[in-house]
Coordinates of C-alpha atoms in Angstrom, one line a residue:
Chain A
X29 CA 93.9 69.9 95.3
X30 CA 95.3 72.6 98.0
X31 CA 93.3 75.0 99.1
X32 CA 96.0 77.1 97.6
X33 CA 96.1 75.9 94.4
X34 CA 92.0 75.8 94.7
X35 CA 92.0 79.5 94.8
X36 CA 94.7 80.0 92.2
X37 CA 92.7 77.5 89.6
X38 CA 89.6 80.1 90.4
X39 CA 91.6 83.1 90.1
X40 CA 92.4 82.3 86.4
X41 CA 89.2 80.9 85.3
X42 CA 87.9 84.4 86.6
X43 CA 90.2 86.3 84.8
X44 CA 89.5 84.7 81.5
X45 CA 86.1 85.2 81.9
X46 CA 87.5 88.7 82.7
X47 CA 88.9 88.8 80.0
X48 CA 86.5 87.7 77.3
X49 CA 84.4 90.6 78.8
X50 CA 86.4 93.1 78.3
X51 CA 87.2 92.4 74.6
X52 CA 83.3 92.2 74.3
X53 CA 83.2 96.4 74.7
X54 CA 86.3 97.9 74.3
X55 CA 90.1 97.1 74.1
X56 CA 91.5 95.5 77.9
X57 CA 93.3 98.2 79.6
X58 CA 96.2 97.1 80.8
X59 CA 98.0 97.5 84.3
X60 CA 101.1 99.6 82.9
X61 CA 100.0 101.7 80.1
X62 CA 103.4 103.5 78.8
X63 CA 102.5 105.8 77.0
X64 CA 100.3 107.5 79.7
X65 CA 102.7 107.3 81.2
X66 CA 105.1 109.3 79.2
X67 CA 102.2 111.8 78.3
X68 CA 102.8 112.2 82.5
X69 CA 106.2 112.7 82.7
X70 CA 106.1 115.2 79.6
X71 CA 104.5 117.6 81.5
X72 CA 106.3 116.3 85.0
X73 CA 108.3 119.9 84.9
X74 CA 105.1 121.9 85.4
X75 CA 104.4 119.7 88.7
X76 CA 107.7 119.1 89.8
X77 CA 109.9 122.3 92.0
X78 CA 112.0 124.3 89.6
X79 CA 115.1 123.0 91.6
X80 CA 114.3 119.4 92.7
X81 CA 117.6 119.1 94.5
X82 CA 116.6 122.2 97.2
X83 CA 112.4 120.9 97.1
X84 CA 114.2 117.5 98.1
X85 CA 116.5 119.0 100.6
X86 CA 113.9 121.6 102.2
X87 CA 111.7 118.7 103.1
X88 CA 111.9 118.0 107.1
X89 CA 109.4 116.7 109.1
X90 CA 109.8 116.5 112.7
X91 CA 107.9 115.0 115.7
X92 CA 106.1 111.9 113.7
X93 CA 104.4 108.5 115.5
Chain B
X20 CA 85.1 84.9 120.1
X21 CA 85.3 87.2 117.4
X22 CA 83.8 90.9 117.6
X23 CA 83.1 92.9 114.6
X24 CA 85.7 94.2 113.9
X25 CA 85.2 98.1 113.9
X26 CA 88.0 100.0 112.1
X27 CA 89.6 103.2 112.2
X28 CA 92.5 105.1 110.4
X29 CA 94.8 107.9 111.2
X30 CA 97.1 109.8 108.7
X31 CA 99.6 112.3 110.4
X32 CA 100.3 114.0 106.8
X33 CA 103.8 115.4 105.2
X34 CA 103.5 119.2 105.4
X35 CA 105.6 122.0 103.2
X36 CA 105.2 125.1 102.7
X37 CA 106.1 126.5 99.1
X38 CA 108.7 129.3 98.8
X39 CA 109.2 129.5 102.9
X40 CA 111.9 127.0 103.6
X41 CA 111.8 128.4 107.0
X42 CA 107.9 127.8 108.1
X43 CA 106.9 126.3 111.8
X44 CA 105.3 123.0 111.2
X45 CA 103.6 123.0 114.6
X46 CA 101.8 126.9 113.2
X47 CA 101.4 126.0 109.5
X48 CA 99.6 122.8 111.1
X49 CA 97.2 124.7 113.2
X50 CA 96.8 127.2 110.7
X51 CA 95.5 124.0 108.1
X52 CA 93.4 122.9 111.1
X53 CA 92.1 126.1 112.4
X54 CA 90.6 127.0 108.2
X55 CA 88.7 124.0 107.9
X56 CA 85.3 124.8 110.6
X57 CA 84.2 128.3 111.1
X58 CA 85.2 129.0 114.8
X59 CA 81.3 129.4 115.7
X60 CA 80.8 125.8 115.2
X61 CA 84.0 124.0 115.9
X62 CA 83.5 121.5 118.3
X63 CA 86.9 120.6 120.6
X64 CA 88.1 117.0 121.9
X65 CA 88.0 116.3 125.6
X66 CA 91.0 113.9 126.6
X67 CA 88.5 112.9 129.5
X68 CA 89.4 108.8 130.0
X69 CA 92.8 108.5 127.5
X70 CA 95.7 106.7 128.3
X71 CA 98.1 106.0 125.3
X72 CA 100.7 104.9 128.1
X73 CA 98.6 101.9 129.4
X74 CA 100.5 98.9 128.2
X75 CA 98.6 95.8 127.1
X76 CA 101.4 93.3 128.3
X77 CA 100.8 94.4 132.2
X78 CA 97.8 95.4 134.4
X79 CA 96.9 98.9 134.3
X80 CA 97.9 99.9 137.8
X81 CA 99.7 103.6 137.2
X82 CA 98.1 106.4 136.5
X83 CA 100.0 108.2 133.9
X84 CA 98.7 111.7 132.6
X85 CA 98.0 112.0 128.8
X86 CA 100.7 113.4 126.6
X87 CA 98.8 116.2 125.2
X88 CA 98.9 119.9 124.4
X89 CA 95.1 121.3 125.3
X90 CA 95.6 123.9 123.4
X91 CA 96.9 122.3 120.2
X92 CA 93.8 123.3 117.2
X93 CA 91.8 120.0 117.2
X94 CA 88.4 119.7 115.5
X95 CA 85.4 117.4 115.7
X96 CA 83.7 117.1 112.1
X97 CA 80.1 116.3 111.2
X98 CA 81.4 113.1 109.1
X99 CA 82.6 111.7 112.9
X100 CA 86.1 111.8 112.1
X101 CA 88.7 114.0 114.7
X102 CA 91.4 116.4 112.5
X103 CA 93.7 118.1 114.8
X104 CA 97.5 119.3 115.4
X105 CA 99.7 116.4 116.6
X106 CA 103.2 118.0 117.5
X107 CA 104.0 118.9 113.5
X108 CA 101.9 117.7 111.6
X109 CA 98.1 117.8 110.9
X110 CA 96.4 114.7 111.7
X111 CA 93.0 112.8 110.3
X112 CA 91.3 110.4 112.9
X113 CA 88.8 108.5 110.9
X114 CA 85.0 108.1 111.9
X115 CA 84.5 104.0 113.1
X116 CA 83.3 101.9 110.5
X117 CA 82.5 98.4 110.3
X118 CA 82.5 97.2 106.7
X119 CA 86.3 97.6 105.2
X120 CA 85.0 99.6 102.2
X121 CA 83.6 102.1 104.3
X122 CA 87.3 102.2 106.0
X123 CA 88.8 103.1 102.9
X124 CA 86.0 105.5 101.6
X125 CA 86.3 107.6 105.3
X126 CA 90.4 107.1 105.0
X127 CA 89.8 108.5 101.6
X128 CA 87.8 111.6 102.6
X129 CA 90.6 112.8 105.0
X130 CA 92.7 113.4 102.3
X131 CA 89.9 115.7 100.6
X132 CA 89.2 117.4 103.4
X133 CA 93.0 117.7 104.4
X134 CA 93.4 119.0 100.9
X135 CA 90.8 121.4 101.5
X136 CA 91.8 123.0 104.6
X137 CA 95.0 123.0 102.8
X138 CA 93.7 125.2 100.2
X139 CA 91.9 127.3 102.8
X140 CA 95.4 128.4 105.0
X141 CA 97.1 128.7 101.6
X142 CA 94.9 131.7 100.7
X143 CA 95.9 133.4 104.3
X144 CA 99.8 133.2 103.5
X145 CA 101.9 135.3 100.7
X146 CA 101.8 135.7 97.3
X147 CA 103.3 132.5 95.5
X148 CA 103.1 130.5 99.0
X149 CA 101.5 127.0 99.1
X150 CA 100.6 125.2 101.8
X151 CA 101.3 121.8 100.7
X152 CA 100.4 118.5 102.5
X153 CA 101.3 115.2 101.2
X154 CA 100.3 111.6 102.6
X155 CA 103.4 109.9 103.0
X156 CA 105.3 108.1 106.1
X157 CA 108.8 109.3 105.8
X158 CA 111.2 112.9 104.7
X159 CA 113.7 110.5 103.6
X160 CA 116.5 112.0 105.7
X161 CA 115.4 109.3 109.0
X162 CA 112.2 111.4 110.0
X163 CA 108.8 109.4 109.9
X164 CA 105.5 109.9 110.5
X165 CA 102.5 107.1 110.9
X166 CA 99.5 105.8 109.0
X167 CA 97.8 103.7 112.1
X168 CA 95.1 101.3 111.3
X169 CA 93.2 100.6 114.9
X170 CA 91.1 97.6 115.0
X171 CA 88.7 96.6 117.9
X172 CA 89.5 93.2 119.2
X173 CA 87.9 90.8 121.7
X174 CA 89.7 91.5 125.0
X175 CA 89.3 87.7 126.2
X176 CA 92.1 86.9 122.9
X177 CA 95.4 86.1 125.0
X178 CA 97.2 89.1 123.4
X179 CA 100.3 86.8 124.0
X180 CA 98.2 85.0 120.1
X181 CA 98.7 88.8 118.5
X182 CA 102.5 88.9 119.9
X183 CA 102.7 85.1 118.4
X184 CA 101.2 86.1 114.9
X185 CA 101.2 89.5 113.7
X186 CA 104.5 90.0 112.8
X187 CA 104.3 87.5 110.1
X188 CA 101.3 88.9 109.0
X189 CA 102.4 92.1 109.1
X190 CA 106.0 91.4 107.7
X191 CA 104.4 89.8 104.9
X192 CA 101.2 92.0 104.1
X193 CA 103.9 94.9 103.4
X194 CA 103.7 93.6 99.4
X195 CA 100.0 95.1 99.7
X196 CA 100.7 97.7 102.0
X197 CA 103.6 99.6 100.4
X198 CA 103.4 103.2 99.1
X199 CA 107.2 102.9 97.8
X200 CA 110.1 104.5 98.9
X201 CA 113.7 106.0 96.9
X202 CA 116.6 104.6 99.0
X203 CA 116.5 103.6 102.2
X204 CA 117.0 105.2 105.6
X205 CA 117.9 104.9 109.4
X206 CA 120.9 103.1 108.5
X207 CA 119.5 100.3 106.8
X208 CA 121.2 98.8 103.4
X209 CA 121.0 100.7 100.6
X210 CA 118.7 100.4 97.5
X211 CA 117.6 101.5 94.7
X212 CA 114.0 101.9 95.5
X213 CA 111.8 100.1 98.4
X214 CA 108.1 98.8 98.2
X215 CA 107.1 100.2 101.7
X216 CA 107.9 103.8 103.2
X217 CA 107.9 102.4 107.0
X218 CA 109.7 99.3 107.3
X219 CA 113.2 101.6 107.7
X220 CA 111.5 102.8 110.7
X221 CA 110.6 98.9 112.5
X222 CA 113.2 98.1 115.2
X223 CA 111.4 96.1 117.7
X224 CA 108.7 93.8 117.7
X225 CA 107.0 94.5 120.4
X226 CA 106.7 97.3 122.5
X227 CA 104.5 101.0 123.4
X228 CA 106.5 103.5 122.1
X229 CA 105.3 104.6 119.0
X230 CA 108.4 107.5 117.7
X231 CA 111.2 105.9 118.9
X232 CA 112.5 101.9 118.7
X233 CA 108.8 101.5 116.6
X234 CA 107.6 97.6 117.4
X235 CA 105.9 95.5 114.7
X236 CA 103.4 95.1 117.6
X237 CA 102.2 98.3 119.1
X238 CA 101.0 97.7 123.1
X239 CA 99.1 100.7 124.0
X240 CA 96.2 99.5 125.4
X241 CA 94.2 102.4 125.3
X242 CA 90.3 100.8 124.1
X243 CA 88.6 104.1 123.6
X244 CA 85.7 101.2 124.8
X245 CA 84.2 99.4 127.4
X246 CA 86.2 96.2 129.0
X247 CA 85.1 93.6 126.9
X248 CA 87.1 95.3 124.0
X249 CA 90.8 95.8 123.1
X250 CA 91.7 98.3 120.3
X251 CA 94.8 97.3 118.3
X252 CA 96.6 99.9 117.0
X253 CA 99.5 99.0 114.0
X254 CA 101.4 101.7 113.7
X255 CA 103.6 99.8 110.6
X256 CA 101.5 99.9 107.7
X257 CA 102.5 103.2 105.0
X258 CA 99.7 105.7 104.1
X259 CA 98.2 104.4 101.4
X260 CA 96.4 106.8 98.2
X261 CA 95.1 104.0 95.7
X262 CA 91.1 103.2 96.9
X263 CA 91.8 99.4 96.4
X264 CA 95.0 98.9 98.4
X265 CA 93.6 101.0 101.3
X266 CA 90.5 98.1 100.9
X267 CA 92.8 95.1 100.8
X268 CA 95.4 96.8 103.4
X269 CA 92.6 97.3 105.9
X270 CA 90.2 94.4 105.3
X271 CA 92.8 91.5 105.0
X272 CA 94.1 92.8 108.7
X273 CA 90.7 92.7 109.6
X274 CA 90.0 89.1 108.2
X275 CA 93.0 88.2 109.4
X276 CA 92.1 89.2 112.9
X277 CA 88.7 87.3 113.2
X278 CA 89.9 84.7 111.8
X279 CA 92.9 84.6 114.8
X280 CA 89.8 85.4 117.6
X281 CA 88.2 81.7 115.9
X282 CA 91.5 80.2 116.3
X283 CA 92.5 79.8 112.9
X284 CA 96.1 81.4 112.5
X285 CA 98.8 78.8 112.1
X286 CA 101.9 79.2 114.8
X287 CA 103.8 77.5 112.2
X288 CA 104.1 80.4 109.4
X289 CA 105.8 82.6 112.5
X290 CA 109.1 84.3 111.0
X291 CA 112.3 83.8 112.5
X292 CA 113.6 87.2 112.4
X293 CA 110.6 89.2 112.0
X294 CA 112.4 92.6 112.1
X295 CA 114.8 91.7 109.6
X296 CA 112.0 89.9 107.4
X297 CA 110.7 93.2 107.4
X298 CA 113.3 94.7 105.8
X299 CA 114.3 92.4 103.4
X300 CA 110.4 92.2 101.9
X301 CA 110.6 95.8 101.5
X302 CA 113.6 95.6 99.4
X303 CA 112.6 92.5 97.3
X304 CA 111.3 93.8 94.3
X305 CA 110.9 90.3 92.8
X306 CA 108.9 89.2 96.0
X307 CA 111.2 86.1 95.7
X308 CA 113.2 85.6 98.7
X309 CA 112.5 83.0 101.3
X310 CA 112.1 84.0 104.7
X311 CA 113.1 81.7 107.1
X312 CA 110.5 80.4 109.4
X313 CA 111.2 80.0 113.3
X314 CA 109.9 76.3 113.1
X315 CA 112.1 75.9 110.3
X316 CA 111.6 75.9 106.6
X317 CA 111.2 78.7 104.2
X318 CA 108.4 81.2 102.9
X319 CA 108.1 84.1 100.6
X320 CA 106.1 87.0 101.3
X321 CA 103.5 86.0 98.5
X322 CA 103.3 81.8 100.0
X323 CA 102.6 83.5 103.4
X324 CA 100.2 86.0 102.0
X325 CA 98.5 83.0 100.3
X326 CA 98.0 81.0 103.0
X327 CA 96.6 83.7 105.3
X328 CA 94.2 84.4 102.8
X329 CA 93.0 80.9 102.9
X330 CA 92.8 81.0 106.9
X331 CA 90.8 83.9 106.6
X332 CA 88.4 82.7 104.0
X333 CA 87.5 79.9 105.3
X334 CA 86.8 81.6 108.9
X335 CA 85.0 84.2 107.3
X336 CA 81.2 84.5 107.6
X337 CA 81.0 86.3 104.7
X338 CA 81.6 89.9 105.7
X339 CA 84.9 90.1 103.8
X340 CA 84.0 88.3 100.9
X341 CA 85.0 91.8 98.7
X342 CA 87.8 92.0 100.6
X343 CA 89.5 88.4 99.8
X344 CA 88.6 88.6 95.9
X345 CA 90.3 92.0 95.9
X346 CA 93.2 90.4 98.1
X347 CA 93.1 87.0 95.8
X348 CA 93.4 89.0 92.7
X349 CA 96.1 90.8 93.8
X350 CA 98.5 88.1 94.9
X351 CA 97.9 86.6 91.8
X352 CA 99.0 89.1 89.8
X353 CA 101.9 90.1 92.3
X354 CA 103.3 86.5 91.2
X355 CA 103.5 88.2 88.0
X356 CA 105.4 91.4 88.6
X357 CA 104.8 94.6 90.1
X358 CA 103.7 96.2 86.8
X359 CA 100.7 93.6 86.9
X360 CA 99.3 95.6 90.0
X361 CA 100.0 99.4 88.8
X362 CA 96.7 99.6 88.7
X363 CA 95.9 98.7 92.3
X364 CA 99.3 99.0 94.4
X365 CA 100.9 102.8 95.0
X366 CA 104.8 101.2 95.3
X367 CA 104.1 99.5 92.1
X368 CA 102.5 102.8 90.1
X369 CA 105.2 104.9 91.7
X370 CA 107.7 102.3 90.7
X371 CA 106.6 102.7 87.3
X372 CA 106.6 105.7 86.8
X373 CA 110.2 106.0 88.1
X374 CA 111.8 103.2 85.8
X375 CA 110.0 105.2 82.8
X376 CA 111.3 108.3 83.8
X377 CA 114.9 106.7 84.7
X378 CA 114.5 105.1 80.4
X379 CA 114.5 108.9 79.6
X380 CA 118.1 109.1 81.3
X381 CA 117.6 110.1 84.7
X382 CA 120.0 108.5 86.9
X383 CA 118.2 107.0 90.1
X384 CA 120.2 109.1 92.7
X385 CA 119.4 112.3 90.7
X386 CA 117.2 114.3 93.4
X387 CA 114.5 114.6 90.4
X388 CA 113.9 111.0 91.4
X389 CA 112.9 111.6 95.1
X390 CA 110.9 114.4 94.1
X391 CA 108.9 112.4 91.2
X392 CA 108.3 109.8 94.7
X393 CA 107.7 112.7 97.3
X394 CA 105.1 114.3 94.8
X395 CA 103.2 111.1 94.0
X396 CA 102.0 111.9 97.5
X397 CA 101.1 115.3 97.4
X398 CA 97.1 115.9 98.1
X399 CA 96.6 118.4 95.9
X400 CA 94.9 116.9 92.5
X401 CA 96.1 119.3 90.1
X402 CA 99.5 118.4 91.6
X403 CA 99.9 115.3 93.3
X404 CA 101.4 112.4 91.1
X405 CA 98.8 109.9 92.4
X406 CA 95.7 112.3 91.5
X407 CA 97.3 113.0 87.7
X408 CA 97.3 109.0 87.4
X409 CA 93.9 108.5 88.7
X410 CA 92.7 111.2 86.3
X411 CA 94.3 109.5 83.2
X412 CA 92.7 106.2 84.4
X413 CA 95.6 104.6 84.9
X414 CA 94.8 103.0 89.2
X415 CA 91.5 101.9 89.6
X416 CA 89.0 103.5 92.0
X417 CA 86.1 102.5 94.0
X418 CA 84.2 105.3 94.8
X419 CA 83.1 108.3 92.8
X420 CA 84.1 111.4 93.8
X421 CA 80.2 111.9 95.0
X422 CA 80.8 109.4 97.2
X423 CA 83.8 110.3 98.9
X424 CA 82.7 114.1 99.1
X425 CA 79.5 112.8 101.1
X426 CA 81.7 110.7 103.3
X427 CA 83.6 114.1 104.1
X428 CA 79.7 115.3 105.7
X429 CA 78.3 112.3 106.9
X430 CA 79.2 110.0 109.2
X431 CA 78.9 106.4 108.6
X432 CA 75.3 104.3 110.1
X433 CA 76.4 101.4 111.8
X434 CA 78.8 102.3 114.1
X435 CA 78.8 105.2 117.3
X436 CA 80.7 107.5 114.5
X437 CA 77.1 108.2 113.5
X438 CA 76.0 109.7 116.9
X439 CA 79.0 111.6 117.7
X440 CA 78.7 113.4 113.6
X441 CA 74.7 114.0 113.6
X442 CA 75.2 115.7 117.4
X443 CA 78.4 118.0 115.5
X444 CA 75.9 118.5 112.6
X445 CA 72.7 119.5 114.5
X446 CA 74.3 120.8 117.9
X447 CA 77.2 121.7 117.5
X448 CA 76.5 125.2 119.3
X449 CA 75.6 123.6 122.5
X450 CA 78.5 120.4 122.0
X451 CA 81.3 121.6 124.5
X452 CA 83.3 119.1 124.2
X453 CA 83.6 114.8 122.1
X454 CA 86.1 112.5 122.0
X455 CA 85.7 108.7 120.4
X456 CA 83.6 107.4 124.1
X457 CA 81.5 110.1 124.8
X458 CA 79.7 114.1 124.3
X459 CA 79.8 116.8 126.4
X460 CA 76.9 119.1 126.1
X461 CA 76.1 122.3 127.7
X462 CA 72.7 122.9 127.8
X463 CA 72.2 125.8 130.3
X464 CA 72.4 123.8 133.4
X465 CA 74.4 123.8 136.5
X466 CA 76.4 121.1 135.1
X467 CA 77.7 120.0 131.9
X468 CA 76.2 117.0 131.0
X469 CA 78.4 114.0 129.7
X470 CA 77.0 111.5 127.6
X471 CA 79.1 108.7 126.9
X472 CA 79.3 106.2 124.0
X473 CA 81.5 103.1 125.7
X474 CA 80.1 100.5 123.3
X475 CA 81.6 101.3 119.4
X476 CA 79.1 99.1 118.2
X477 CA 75.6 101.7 118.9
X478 CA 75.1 105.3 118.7
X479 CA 74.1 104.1 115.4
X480 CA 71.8 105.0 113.0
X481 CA 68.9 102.1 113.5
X482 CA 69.2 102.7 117.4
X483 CA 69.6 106.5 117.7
X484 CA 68.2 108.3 114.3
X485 CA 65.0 108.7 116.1
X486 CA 66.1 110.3 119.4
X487 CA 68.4 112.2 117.2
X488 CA 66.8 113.6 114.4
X489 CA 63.6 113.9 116.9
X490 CA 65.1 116.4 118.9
X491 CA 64.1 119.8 118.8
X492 CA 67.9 121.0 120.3
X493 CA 70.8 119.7 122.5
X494 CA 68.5 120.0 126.1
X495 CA 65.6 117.6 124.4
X496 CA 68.3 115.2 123.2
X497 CA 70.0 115.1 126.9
X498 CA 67.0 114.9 128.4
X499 CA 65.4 111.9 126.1
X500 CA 68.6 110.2 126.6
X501 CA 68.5 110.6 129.9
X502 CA 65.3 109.1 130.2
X503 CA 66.3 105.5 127.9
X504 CA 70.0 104.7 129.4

């Protein structure tokens, strides 16, 4: 076995142990949770500039390393 | 041989100010700067012994003067850390710290206290004005701005081995470095979206400049030590938000590093084009192109990132053991797809967020688009994409907001960082003058004394608390001193 495929082969057995964890106290979260998401981007007008075009076009930096 | 790595960070941020299109960046910068430490105890930085011209490819032989502006506001805070004006922008030098997490925790308090000074000018500016700052590396329209990591480095490493290997590692750590960019810049070929903010901004790959023709290998040789150390300095690496990716984007350099001081880095993962590598991985949302290699052969970013990771684990003495199952784990899931590390990797949130806003209709040159990416950055919590994300639980963190307050007050133990913030803290009225090598105190004598801190690796908490904290004022401290170096 590679080392590579050494570390992949511990990789999954850690996430199933991961995973029987999780399910032991409450439902796995998962990485991309869409409907936070859209809970987000419902109120995304209150965070966001009234006119994204000029908040867009008014932002200049100058003299960065 | 390898040296502990010590590790600092600096963030130049993004600054705006709301409803004054026409505001000086240089002012509104001092202004953030100049409301963070009441004047009585602001302590200043003394450019005594800098030389960010001194090139690590030749003997230092010229004296060249230090591109500075004295008077620019520039504070030293009681966490160790430096926060200042450079040219535009307000800038966060992190305290030294040895263990990667701490790295990430100090990088993560200079956006707080950023954020806080931030509030502080707002409240001296008009109604419905905002001082905003965000922690990006680019305005979109060519203009960018760095995130440097600086890591200490055994000066007897040929640094013709960190010209041979860090491009690669570099080029190829940008899948766990990224902070994700809409379209692309400087010329380069367009795109929809990018995973990394900076790589439009790489032309060389080596070479000192750091705001024009930026290298993938930085040469200012400029140790803020004593001769036995370099201090690296990447300037190619995008300013990251999420706690994890700052952790993996720090530690795997620094694992990386020790691991090349042992002699364990490969010369045959070296990229053929490194510059161009660069920005192909930052357009390769798959992570699935192959790279070709300059002894022939192909890689993708992920094989390379794999096989580092196995360099460095098996050089490693078990100081970035955290580090590599936070770097394993995410490699792993990166072979899955980006929306398997949303919860770790800002370019893969941000990108997420932006194909669920683009299923509601929004077309991905619509300006609304950029501005959903520039806000993801912005420091305030109550605003800032990134913050409203953490709050819903949707990245995961890995420190409490106890934690990283503290780490905005205290400096960390096992580095000179903890010397340099306990003498702000305590003596702050009688400190004339710091920088990252050494105090200047003025304690009613003829002369200032001057106490310098050349090794990174004391002024710490085991070897100085009890001179420190003994001390009845700044004159018993200079004088104790005086009597043990």
């Amino acid at each position: 076995m590679t080392d590579r495929e050494r570390i992949k082969k511990r990789h999954d057995e850690d996430e199933v142990l991961d995973d029987v964890d999780a399910g032991a106290e409450e439902a796995p979260s998962v990485a991309v949770d869409s409907e936070e998401v859209d809970d987000l981007l419902d109120e995304i007008d209150t965070v966001l500039e009234e006119n994204a075009e000029e908040f867009v076009r008014n932002y200049v930096q100058k003299g960065g390393q | 041989m390898p040296v502990p790595k010590v590790i600092g960070t600096e963030t130049e941020f993004g600054i705006n100010v709301r409803n004054d299109p026409d505001f000086n960046p240089s002012l509104a910068s001092s202004l953030v700067v100049n409301s963070l430490v009441d004047p009585r105890l602001r302590v200043g930085w003394s450019y005594d012994g800098e030389s960010p011209r001194r090139d690590a490819r030749r003997p230092f032989t010229e004296a060249f003067a230090p591109d500075v502006d004295g008077s620019a506001a520039n504070v030293v805070l009681t966490n160790g850390a430096r926060f200042y004006v450079d040219h535009a922008h307000p800038e966060y030098s992190s305290p030294e710290t040895l263990d990667p997490l701490d790295a990430a925790l100090y990088d993560k308090a200079g956006e707080l206290i950023a954020h806080r000074a931030a509030a502080s000018a707002t409240r001296l500016l008009a109604d419905g004005q905002r001082l905003a700052l965000y922690k990006d590396n680019s305005d979109g329209k060519g203009a960018s701005y760095g995130a440097h990591e600086n890591i200490l480095l055994d000066r007897s490493l040929p640094f013709g081995r960190v010209i041979a290997t860090l491009p690669t590692f570099l080029v190829s750590r940008q899948i766990i470095s990224g902070s994700g960019k809409v379209g692309a810049e400087n010329g380069r070929s367009a795109t929809r979206f990018q995973i990394t903010q900076r790589a439009d901004h790489i032309e060389e790959l080596v070479g000192l400049e750091t705001t024009l023709r930026r290298p993938l290998v930085n040469t200012r040789d400029e140790p803020h030590a004593d001769e036995r150390y370099r201090r690296l300095h990447v300037i190619v690496g995008d300013a990251t938000m999420s706690e994890v990716q700052s952790l993996v984007k720090l530690g795997s350099l620094a694992a990386f590093l020790a691991a090349l001081e042992a002699d364990g880095i490969d010369d045959d993962l070296a990229l053929a084009n490194p510059v161009e590598a660069a920005w192909a991985v930052s357009r390769d949302l798959e992570m699935s192109t192959p790279l070709p290699l300059a002894g022939g052969g192909h890689a993708t970013a992920i094989e390379l990132q794999w096989r580092y990771l196995e360099l460095a684990e098996k050089h490693d003495e078990g100081r970035y053991a955290t580090v590599i199952a936070e770097w394993e784990g995410l490699l792993a899931d990166l072979e899955v797809g980006p929306e398997r590390v949303a919860d770790r990797l800002d370019w893969a949130a941000k990108l997420g967020l932006l194909e669920q806003y683009a299923a509601r209709g929004v077309s991905w040159d619509d300006p609304k688009m950029a501005a959903v990416s520039l806000q993801y950055h912005d420091l305030d919590p109550a605003l800032g994409l990134h913050h409203r994300l953490v709050a819903r639980g949707m990245l995961r963190r890995l420190f409490t907001d106890d934690q990283v307050d503290a780490a905005t007050r205290e400096p960390p133990t096992d580095t000179r960082a903890w010397f340099r913030g306990r003498c702000v803290e305590r003596f702050a009225d009688a400190l004339v003058a710091a920088n990252w090598d050494s105090l200047v105190f003025d304690v009613g004598g003829e002369r200032l004394q001057r106490v310098p801190m050349m090794d990174p690796l004391r002024g710490t908490e085991a070897l100085t608390a009890d001179l420190v904290e003994a001390a009845a004022d700044a004159e018993s401290l200079v004088n104790a001193l005086g009597g043990t170096r």
